[in-house]
Short mmCIF file of C-alpha atoms (C1' of nucleotides) in Angstrom, two decimals:
data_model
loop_
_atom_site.label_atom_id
_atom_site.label_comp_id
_atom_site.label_asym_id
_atom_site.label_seq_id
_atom_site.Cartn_x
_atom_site.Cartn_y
_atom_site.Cartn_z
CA UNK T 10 89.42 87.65 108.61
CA UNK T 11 87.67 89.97 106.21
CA UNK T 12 87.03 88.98 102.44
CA UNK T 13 87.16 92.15 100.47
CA UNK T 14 86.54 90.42 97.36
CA UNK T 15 83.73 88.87 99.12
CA UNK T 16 82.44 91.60 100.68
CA UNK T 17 82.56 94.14 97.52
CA UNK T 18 80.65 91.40 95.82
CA UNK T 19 77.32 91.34 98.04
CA UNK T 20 77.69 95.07 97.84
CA UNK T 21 77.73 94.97 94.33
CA UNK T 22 73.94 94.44 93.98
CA UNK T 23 71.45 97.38 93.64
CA UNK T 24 69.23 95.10 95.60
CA UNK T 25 70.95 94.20 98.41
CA UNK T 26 72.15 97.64 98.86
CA UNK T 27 68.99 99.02 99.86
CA UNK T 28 68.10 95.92 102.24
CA UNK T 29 71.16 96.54 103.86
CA UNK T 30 69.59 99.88 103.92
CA UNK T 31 66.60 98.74 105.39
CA UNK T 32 68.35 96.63 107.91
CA UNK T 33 70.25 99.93 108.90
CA UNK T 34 66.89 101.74 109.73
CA UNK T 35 64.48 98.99 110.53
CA UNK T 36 61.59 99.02 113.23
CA UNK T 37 59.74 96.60 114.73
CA UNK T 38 57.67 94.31 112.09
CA UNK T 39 54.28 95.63 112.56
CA UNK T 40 52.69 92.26 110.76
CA UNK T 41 50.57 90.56 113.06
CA UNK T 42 52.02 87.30 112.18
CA UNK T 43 55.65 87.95 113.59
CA UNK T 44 56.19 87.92 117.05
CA UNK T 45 57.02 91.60 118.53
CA UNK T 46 59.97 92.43 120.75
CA UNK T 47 62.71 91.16 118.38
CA UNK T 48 65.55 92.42 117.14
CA UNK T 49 66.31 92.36 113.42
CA UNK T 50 63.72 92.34 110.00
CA UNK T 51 62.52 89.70 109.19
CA UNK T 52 61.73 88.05 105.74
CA UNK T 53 57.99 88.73 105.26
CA UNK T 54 58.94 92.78 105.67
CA UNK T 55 61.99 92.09 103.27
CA UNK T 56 59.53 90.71 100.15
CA UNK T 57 56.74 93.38 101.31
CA UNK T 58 58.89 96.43 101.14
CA UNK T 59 60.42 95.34 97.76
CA UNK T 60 57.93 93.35 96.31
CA UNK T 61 59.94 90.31 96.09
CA UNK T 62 59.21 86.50 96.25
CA UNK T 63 60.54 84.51 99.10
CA UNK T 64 63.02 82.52 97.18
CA UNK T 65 64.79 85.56 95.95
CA UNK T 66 64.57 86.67 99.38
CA UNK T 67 66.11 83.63 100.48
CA UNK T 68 68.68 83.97 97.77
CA UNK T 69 70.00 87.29 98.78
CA UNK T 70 69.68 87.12 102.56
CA UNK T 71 71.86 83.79 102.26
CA UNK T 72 74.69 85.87 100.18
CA UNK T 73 74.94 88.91 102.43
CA UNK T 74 74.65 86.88 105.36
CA UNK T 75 77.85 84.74 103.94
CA UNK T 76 79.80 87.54 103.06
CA UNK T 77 79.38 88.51 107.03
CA UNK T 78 77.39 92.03 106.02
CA UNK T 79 74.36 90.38 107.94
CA UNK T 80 73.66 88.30 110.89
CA UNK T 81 70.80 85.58 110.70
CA UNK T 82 68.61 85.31 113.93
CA UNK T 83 66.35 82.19 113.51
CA UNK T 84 63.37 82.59 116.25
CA UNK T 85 61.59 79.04 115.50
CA UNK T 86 59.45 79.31 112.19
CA UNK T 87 61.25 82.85 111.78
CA UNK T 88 64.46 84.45 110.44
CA UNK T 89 65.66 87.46 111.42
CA UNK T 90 68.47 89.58 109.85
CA UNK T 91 70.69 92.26 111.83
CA UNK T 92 73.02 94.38 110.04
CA UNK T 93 76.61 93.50 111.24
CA UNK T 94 78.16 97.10 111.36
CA UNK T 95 81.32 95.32 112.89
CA UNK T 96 82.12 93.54 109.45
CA UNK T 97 81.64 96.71 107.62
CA UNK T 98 84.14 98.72 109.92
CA UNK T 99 86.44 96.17 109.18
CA UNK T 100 85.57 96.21 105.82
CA UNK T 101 86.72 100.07 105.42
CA UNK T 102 89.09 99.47 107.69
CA UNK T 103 91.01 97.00 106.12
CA UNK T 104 90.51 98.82 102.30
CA UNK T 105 92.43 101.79 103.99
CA UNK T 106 94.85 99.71 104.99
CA UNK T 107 95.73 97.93 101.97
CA UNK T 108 95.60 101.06 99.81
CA UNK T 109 97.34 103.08 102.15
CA UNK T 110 94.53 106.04 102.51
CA UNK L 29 79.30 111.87 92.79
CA UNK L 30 80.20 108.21 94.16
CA UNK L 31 78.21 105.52 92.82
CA UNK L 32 78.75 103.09 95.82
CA UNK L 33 77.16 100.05 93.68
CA UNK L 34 79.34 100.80 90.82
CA UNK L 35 82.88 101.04 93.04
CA UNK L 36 82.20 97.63 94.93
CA UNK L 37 80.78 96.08 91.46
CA UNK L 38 84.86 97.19 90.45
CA UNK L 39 86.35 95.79 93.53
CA UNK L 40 84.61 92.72 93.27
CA UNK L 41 86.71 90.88 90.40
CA UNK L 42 90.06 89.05 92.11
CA UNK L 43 91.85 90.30 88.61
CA UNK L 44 91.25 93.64 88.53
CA UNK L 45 91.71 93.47 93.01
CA UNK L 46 94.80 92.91 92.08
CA UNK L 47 95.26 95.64 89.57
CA UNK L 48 95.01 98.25 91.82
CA UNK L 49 96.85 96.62 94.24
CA UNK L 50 99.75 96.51 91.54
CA UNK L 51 98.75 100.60 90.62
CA UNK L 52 99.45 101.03 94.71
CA UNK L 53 102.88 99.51 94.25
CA UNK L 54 103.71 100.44 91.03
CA UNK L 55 107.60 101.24 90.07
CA UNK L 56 108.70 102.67 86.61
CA UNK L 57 108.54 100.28 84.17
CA UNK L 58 111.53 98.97 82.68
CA UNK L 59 110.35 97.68 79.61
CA UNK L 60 112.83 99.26 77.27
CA UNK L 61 110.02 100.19 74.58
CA UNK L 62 107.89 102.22 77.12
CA UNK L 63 108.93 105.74 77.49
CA UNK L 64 110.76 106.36 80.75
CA UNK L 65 109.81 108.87 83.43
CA UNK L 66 105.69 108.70 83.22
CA UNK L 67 103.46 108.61 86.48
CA UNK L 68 101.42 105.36 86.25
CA UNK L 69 101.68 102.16 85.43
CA UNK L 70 100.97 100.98 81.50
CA UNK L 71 98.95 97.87 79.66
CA UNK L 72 102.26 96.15 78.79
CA UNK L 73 103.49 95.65 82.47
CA UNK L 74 99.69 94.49 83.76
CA UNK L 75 99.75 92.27 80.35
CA UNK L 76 102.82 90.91 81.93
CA UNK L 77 102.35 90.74 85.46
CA UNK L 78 99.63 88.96 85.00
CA UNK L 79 100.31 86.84 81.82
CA UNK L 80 96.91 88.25 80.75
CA UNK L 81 96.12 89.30 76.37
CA UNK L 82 95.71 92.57 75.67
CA UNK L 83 92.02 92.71 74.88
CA UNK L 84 91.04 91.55 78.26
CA UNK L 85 93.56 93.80 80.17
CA UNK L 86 91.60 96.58 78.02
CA UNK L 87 88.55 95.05 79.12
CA UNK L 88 89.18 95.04 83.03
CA UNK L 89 91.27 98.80 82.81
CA UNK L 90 87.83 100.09 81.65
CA UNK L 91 85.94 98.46 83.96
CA UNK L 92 88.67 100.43 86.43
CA UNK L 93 88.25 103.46 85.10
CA UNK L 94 84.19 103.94 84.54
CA UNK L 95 83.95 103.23 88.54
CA UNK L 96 86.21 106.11 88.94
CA UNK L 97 89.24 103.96 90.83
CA UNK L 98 91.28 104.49 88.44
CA UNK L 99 92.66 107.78 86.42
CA UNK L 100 93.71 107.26 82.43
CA UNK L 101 96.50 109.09 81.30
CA UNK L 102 97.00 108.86 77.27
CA UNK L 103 100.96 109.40 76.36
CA UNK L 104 100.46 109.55 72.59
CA UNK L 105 100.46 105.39 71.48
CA UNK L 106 100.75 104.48 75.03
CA UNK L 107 98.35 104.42 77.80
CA UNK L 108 98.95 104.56 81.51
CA UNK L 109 96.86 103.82 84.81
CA UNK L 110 97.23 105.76 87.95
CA UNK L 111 95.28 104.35 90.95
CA UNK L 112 92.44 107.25 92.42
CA UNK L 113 93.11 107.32 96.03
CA UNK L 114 90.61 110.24 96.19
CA UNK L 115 87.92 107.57 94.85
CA UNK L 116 89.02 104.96 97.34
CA UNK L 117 88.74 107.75 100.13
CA UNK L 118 85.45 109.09 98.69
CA UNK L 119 83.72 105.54 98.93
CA UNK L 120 84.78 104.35 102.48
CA UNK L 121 83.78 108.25 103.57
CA UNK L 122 80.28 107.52 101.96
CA UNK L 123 79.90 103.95 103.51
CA UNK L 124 80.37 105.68 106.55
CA UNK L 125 77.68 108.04 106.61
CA UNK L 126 75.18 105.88 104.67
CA UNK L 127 75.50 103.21 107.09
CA UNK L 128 75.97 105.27 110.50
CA UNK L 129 79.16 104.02 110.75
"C1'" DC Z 30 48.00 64.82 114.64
"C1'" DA Z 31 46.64 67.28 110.45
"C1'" DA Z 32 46.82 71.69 108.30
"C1'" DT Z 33 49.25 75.84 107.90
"C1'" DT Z 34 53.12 78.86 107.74
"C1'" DG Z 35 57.95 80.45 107.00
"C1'" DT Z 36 62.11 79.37 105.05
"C1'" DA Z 37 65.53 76.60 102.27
"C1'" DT Z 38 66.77 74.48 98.19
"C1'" DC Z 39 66.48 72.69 93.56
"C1'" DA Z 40 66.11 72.81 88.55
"C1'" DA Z 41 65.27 75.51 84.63
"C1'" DC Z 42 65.75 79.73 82.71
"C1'" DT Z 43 67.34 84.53 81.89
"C1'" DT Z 44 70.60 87.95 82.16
"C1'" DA Z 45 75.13 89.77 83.04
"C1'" DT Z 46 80.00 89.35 83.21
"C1'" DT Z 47 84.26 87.66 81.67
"C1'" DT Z 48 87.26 85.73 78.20
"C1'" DA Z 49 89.62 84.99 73.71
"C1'" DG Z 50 90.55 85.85 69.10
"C1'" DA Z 51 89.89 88.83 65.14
"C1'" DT Z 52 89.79 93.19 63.32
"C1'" DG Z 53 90.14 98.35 63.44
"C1'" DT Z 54 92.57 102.61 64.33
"C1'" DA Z 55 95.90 105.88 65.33
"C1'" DA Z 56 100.62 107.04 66.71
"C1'" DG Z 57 105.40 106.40 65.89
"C1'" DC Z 58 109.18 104.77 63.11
"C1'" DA Z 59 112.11 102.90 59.03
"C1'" DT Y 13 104.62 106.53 52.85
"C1'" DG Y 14 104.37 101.84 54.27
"C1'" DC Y 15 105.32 98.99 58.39
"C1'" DT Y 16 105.06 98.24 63.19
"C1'" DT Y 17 103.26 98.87 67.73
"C1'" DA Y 18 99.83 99.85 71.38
"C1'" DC Y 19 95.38 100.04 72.45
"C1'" DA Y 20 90.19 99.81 71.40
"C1'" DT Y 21 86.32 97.35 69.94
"C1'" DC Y 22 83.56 93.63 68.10
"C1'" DT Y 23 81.84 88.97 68.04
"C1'" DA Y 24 81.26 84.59 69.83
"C1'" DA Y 25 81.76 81.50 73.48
"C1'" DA Y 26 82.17 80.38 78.37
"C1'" DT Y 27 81.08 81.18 82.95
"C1'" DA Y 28 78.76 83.30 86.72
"C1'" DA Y 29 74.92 85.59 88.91
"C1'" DG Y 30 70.18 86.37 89.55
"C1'" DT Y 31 65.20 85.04 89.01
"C1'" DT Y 32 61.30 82.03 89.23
"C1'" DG Y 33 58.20 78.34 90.37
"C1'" DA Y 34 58.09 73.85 92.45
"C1'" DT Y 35 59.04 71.09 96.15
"C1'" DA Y 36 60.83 69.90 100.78
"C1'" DC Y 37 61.10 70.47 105.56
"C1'" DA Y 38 60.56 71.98 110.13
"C1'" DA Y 39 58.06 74.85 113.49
"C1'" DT Y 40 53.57 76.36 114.79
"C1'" DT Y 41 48.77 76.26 115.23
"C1'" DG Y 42 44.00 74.53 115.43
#
DNA sequence: CAATTGTATCAACTTATTTAGATGTAAGCA
DNA sequence: TGCTTACATCTAAATAAGTTGATACAATTG
């Protein structure tokens, strides 16, 4: 069941925003380091595109994953993040529900 | 033009959730000192409903109302709330197209 | 197996949000 | 006009959220 509270809340942050964002229009990492052929973004792109250390990565990967926006992917030494469209959908969904729209 | 950070930043509070949800609903209110027959819902009945002080109903009906959910609508010493369906609709349209949905 | 790499978590700190109580202001009423 | 009522605003305090640097841990690599 969706948390609207919950889910309003990890959209509430400029930052997140635009990784969701990125998420939505992501290609393949192009770092050597990451292996190829996977789906999702993973962290390393996350703190290059933004400029951001790891931990505050870490920090906001963890809330939008918990609110259900995002779907983790662990390959190994790697994390990968897909953008769960589903939870959204349900997320406008159920707001037009409630409010009767 | 919808500020999509600004709206969930709104719906992300359980109190003021609840507010609107209570604007959705809202009947005329009976309180005897409130001049009958007004659209919306006043500060005396949310003060109530939600055995909340004044200031802080103030506090949470302007947080409402800068997001643009909710429309103010001065009667001389009173003030009333009308929930902004158009805002609602606005947002869950523009989460649509921003995220592909 | 030792060194390296990617991520998680912790503790300390900063910043933002929420709350309560006090005070201000303007409209309505005796 | 003076009193009361409804709401706004201010200040201070409490709580929550976000940031950072340090450390821990597990997977990978040489």
């Amino acid at each position: 069941m969706i948390d609207i509270v919950k889910i309003s809340q990890a959209l509430s942050d400029p930052i997140r925003h635009k990784i969701l964002l990125m998420l939505l229009n992501h290609k393949e990492c192009t770092s050597p380091r990451c292996p190829t052929d996977l789906v999702g973004v993973c962290n390393c792109e996350i703190m290059e595109q933004f400029g951001m250390i790891q931990s505050r990565v870490s920090y906001h990967m963890k809330e939008l994953a918990e609110s259900g926006l995002v779907t983790e992917i662990p390959q190994g030494k790697w994390k990968y993040y897909d953008l769960n469209k589903e939870a959204l959908r349900e997320y406008i969904k159920e707001l037009g529900v409630i409010f009767q729209l």
